Amino acid sequence: MNFGIRQEGERAVVVPNGDVVASGVPELWSAMRDLVRSGSRDMVVDLSETTMIDSVGLGLLLSAFNSLQEKEGAFSVINASEEILELLRSLRMHQHFPVAGK
Amino acid sequence: MTTAPPTERGRLDSAAPEAVDRLCSELRTGLLAGLPARERFIVELLVREALMNSVAHGSGGTRRGEIHYEIGPVPGGMMIRVTDDGSGFDWRGWQEGGYQPLAESGRGLHIFHLYAHRVQFFGNGNRVELIRIFAKGELSG
């Protein structure tokens, strides 16, 4: 899948250019894992270009959060659509990392 | 009075996530196009989870299994039925109270129960039928 990564000071902002679903998660996870391995300790996933996220994509967010938590890092999600925000909240993910809508 | 869109029936062209994307792309511009954004999101998510369940458990990752789907309107909502020729999975072991937010897997079944008003598995779990009743005030099927 297409995605962008921009550095904002110490923070890495990952921007998927489309849906975060099973077909694209392995490639995205590989890039996010590399960021953590290379020392990123503050990661933000910007969902402004994402209209759909499935259970595999949700697992990706959890994997990233768990990886950063192990390193005492920070993880958050921003610019989620109303529908994705509702899903994340229903699954109680907002209780573990910050989640913000558009 | 509007006419309900026809039911979509078919077989995925492969038991792979990319085939799920292709079908969902067609549904967005076809069967689901007239739904409000929230219902469109929910129905597509249920379709994806049902199909991915079959991709994961039905074909064992071989991409060779057969996955059949039927998606269409029912009074007040939408029905999704997915059948595969795999060995199924232990759907009876799922417990609603057992949801773990931090677990990295097992979320698909929770999504079924979160958004579908009826969730039924048949046989060894290789057929699932979901009924989503649209929220009050939304379009009916």
PDB file of N, CA, C and O in Angstrom, chain A residues 53-55 58-59 62 84-97, chain B residues 45 49 99-103 106-112 114-115:
ATOM      1  N   ILE A  53     -10.978   0.751   7.984  1.00  0.00           N
ATOM      2  CA  ILE A  53      -9.959  -0.010   8.718  1.00  0.00           C
ATOM      3  C   ILE A  53     -10.627  -1.307   9.150  1.00  0.00           C
ATOM      4  O   ILE A  53     -11.778  -1.293   9.586  1.00  0.00           O
ATOM      5  N   ASP A  54      -9.951  -2.429   8.965  1.00  0.00           N
ATOM      6  CA  ASP A  54     -10.548  -3.706   9.366  1.00  0.00           C
ATOM      7  C   ASP A  54      -9.825  -4.250  10.593  1.00  0.00           C
ATOM      8  O   ASP A  54      -8.948  -3.597  11.163  1.00  0.00           O
ATOM      9  N   SER A  55     -10.175  -5.476  10.988  1.00  0.00           N
ATOM     10  CA  SER A  55      -9.600  -6.020  12.228  1.00  0.00           C
ATOM     11  C   SER A  55      -8.095  -6.213  12.110  1.00  0.00           C
ATOM     12  O   SER A  55      -7.371  -6.102  13.101  1.00  0.00           O
ATOM     13  N   LEU A  58      -6.686  -2.796  12.675  1.00  0.00           N
ATOM     14  CA  LEU A  58      -6.761  -2.483  14.107  1.00  0.00           C
ATOM     15  C   LEU A  58      -5.654  -3.210  14.862  1.00  0.00           C
ATOM     16  O   LEU A  58      -5.040  -2.665  15.779  1.00  0.00           O
ATOM     17  N   GLY A  59      -5.374  -4.449  14.434  1.00  0.00           N
ATOM     18  CA  GLY A  59      -4.273  -5.204  15.039  1.00  0.00           C
ATOM     19  C   GLY A  59      -2.934  -4.514  14.811  1.00  0.00           C
ATOM     20  O   GLY A  59      -2.056  -4.522  15.689  1.00  0.00           O
ATOM     21  N   LEU A  62      -2.565  -1.799  17.326  1.00  0.00           N
ATOM     22  CA  LEU A  62      -2.226  -2.384  18.626  1.00  0.00           C
ATOM     23  C   LEU A  62      -0.780  -2.862  18.665  1.00  0.00           C
ATOM     24  O   LEU A  62      -0.093  -2.692  19.676  1.00  0.00           O
ATOM     25  N   ILE A  84     -14.562   5.583  11.927  1.00  0.00           N
ATOM     26  CA  ILE A  84     -13.398   4.892  12.495  1.00  0.00           C
ATOM     27  C   ILE A  84     -13.237   5.255  13.971  1.00  0.00           C
ATOM     28  O   ILE A  84     -12.934   4.397  14.806  1.00  0.00           O
ATOM     29  N   LEU A  85     -13.519   6.506  14.281  1.00  0.00           N
ATOM     30  CA  LEU A  85     -13.449   6.950  15.682  1.00  0.00           C
ATOM     31  C   LEU A  85     -14.437   6.148  16.541  1.00  0.00           C
ATOM     32  O   LEU A  85     -14.106   5.681  17.636  1.00  0.00           O
ATOM     33  N   GLU A  86     -15.648   5.982  16.025  1.00  0.00           N
ATOM     34  CA  GLU A  86     -16.666   5.218  16.750  1.00  0.00           C
ATOM     35  C   GLU A  86     -16.197   3.775  16.961  1.00  0.00           C
ATOM     36  O   GLU A  86     -16.353   3.210  18.050  1.00  0.00           O
ATOM     37  N   LEU A  87     -15.588   3.201  15.926  1.00  0.00           N
ATOM     38  CA  LEU A  87     -15.098   1.819  16.031  1.00  0.00           C
ATOM     39  C   LEU A  87     -13.988   1.707  17.077  1.00  0.00           C
ATOM     40  O   LEU A  87     -14.008   0.815  17.933  1.00  0.00           O
ATOM     41  N   LEU A  88     -13.027   2.621  17.013  1.00  0.00           N
ATOM     42  CA  LEU A  88     -11.905   2.586  17.962  1.00  0.00           C
ATOM     43  C   LEU A  88     -12.404   2.738  19.400  1.00  0.00           C
ATOM     44  O   LEU A  88     -11.915   2.067  20.311  1.00  0.00           O
ATOM     45  N   ARG A  89     -13.385   3.603  19.571  1.00  0.00           N
ATOM     46  CA  ARG A  89     -13.925   3.807  20.922  1.00  0.00           C
ATOM     47  C   ARG A  89     -14.732   2.593  21.380  1.00  0.00           C
ATOM     48  O   ARG A  89     -14.650   2.194  22.538  1.00  0.00           O
ATOM     49  N   SER A  90     -15.506   2.015  20.455  1.00  0.00           N
ATOM     50  CA  SER A  90     -16.291   0.827  20.819  1.00  0.00           C
ATOM     51  C   SER A  90     -15.378  -0.317  21.242  1.00  0.00           C
ATOM     52  O   SER A  90     -15.743  -1.133  22.083  1.00  0.00           O
ATOM     53  N   LEU A  91     -14.208  -0.367  20.643  1.00  0.00           N
ATOM     54  CA  LEU A  91     -13.261  -1.439  20.973  1.00  0.00           C
ATOM     55  C   LEU A  91     -12.329  -1.025  22.128  1.00  0.00           C
ATOM     56  O   LEU A  91     -11.372  -1.730  22.428  1.00  0.00           O
ATOM     57  N   ARG A  92     -12.629   0.118  22.699  1.00  0.00           N
ATOM     58  CA  ARG A  92     -11.930   0.634  23.893  1.00  0.00           C
ATOM     59  C   ARG A  92     -10.443   0.908  23.666  1.00  0.00           C
ATOM     60  O   ARG A  92      -9.650   0.916  24.597  1.00  0.00           O
ATOM     61  N   MET A  93     -10.082   1.144  22.420  1.00  0.00           N
ATOM     62  CA  MET A  93      -8.670   1.431  22.147  1.00  0.00           C
ATOM     63  C   MET A  93      -8.257   2.796  22.694  1.00  0.00           C
ATOM     64  O   MET A  93      -7.108   3.001  23.048  1.00  0.00           O
ATOM     65  N   HIS A  94      -9.241   3.703  22.755  1.00  0.00           N
ATOM     66  CA  HIS A  94      -8.919   5.052  23.246  1.00  0.00           C
ATOM     67  C   HIS A  94      -8.526   5.042  24.722  1.00  0.00           C
ATOM     68  O   HIS A  94      -8.024   6.037  25.231  1.00  0.00           O
ATOM     69  N   GLN A  95      -8.790   3.936  25.400  1.00  0.00           N
ATOM     70  CA  GLN A  95      -8.386   3.835  26.804  1.00  0.00           C
ATOM     71  C   GLN A  95      -6.885   3.533  26.937  1.00  0.00           C
ATOM     72  O   GLN A  95      -6.327   3.600  28.027  1.00  0.00           O
ATOM     73  N   HIS A  96      -6.267   3.181  25.808  1.00  0.00           N
ATOM     74  CA  HIS A  96      -4.848   2.786  25.858  1.00  0.00           C
ATOM     75  C   HIS A  96      -3.936   3.781  25.165  1.00  0.00           C
ATOM     76  O   HIS A  96      -2.785   3.964  25.559  1.00  0.00           O
ATOM     77  N   PHE A  97      -4.435   4.407  24.093  1.00  0.00           N
ATOM     78  CA  PHE A  97      -3.636   5.445  23.434  1.00  0.00           C
ATOM     79  C   PHE A  97      -4.582   6.536  22.913  1.00  0.00           C
ATOM     80  O   PHE A  97      -5.753   6.274  22.657  1.00  0.00           O
TER      81      PHE A  97
ATOM     82  N   LEU B  45     -17.495  -3.154   6.509  1.00  0.00           N
ATOM     83  CA  LEU B  45     -16.626  -3.764   7.523  1.00  0.00           C
ATOM     84  C   LEU B  45     -17.078  -5.190   7.831  1.00  0.00           C
ATOM     85  O   LEU B  45     -16.245  -6.111   7.922  1.00  0.00           O
ATOM     86  N   GLU B  49     -14.863  -8.528   7.254  1.00  0.00           N
ATOM     87  CA  GLU B  49     -14.533  -9.459   8.339  1.00  0.00           C
ATOM     88  C   GLU B  49     -15.011 -10.872   8.024  1.00  0.00           C
ATOM     89  O   GLU B  49     -14.315 -11.844   8.300  1.00  0.00           O
ATOM     90  N   TYR B  99     -13.523 -10.323  25.408  1.00  0.00           N
ATOM     91  CA  TYR B  99     -12.798  -9.416  24.525  1.00  0.00           C
ATOM     92  C   TYR B  99     -11.652  -8.729  25.252  1.00  0.00           C
ATOM     93  O   TYR B  99     -11.828  -8.157  26.326  1.00  0.00           O
ATOM     94  N   GLN B 100     -10.476  -8.781  24.650  1.00  0.00           N
ATOM     95  CA  GLN B 100      -9.289  -8.153  25.229  1.00  0.00           C
ATOM     96  C   GLN B 100      -8.836  -7.042  24.287  1.00  0.00           C
ATOM     97  O   GLN B 100      -8.323  -7.329  23.208  1.00  0.00           O
ATOM     98  N   PRO B 101      -9.003  -5.783  24.682  1.00  0.00           N
ATOM     99  CA  PRO B 101      -8.654  -4.686  23.767  1.00  0.00           C
ATOM    100  C   PRO B 101      -7.208  -4.733  23.278  1.00  0.00           C
ATOM    101  O   PRO B 101      -6.921  -4.311  22.161  1.00  0.00           O
ATOM    102  N   LEU B 102      -6.292  -5.215  24.105  1.00  0.00           N
ATOM    103  CA  LEU B 102      -4.884  -5.179  23.719  1.00  0.00           C
ATOM    104  C   LEU B 102      -4.421  -6.419  22.968  1.00  0.00           C
ATOM    105  O   LEU B 102      -3.285  -6.471  22.509  1.00  0.00           O
ATOM    106  N   ALA B 103      -5.277  -7.407  22.817  1.00  0.00           N
ATOM    107  CA  ALA B 103      -4.888  -8.584  22.036  1.00  0.00           C
ATOM    108  C   ALA B 103      -4.751  -8.170  20.578  1.00  0.00           C
ATOM    109  O   ALA B 103      -5.515  -7.344  20.086  1.00  0.00           O
ATOM    110  N   GLY B 106      -8.221 -11.840  17.074  1.00  0.00           N
ATOM    111  CA  GLY B 106      -9.504 -12.208  17.667  1.00  0.00           C
ATOM    112  C   GLY B 106     -10.521 -11.082  17.655  1.00  0.00           C
ATOM    113  O   GLY B 106     -11.570 -11.170  18.285  1.00  0.00           O
ATOM    114  N   ARG B 107     -10.213 -10.026  16.909  1.00  0.00           N
ATOM    115  CA  ARG B 107     -11.077  -8.847  16.924  1.00  0.00           C
ATOM    116  C   ARG B 107     -12.247  -8.963  15.944  1.00  0.00           C
ATOM    117  O   ARG B 107     -13.277  -8.310  16.107  1.00  0.00           O
ATOM    118  N   GLY B 108     -12.077  -9.789  14.915  1.00  0.00           N
ATOM    119  CA  GLY B 108     -13.104  -9.915  13.882  1.00  0.00           C
ATOM    120  C   GLY B 108     -14.441 -10.377  14.438  1.00  0.00           C
ATOM    121  O   GLY B 108     -15.486  -9.814  14.114  1.00  0.00           O
ATOM    122  N   LEU B 109     -14.419 -11.392  15.293  1.00  0.00           N
ATOM    123  CA  LEU B 109     -15.672 -11.899  15.862  1.00  0.00           C
ATOM    124  C   LEU B 109     -16.315 -10.850  16.757  1.00  0.00           C
ATOM    125  O   LEU B 109     -17.540 -10.732  16.807  1.00  0.00           O
ATOM    126  N   HIS B 110     -15.491 -10.085  17.436  1.00  0.00           N
ATOM    127  CA  HIS B 110     -16.051  -9.032  18.285  1.00  0.00           C
ATOM    128  C   HIS B 110     -16.758  -7.986  17.417  1.00  0.00           C
ATOM    129  O   HIS B 110     -17.817  -7.469  17.794  1.00  0.00           O
ATOM    130  N   ILE B 111     -16.185  -7.687  16.264  1.00  0.00           N
ATOM    131  CA  ILE B 111     -16.806  -6.721  15.350  1.00  0.00           C
ATOM    132  C   ILE B 111     -18.152  -7.251  14.847  1.00  0.00           C
ATOM    133  O   ILE B 111     -19.130  -6.495  14.740  1.00  0.00           O
ATOM    134  N   PHE B 112     -18.230  -8.546  14.564  1.00  0.00           N
ATOM    135  CA  PHE B 112     -19.527  -9.134  14.175  1.00  0.00           C
ATOM    136  C   PHE B 112     -20.583  -8.782  15.225  1.00  0.00           C
ATOM    137  O   PHE B 112     -21.667  -8.318  14.911  1.00  0.00           O
ATOM    138  N   LEU B 114     -20.517  -6.584  17.544  1.00  0.00           N
ATOM    139  CA  LEU B 114     -20.664  -5.147  17.802  1.00  0.00           C
ATOM    140  C   LEU B 114     -21.678  -4.523  16.841  1.00  0.00           C
ATOM    141  O   LEU B 114     -22.501  -3.701  17.228  1.00  0.00           O
ATOM    142  N   TYR B 115     -21.618  -4.921  15.566  1.00  0.00           N
ATOM    143  CA  TYR B 115     -22.405  -4.229  14.545  1.00  0.00           C
ATOM    144  C   TYR B 115     -23.547  -5.044  13.932  1.00  0.00           C
ATOM    145  O   TYR B 115     -24.460  -4.456  13.352  1.00  0.00           O
TER     146      TYR B 115
END
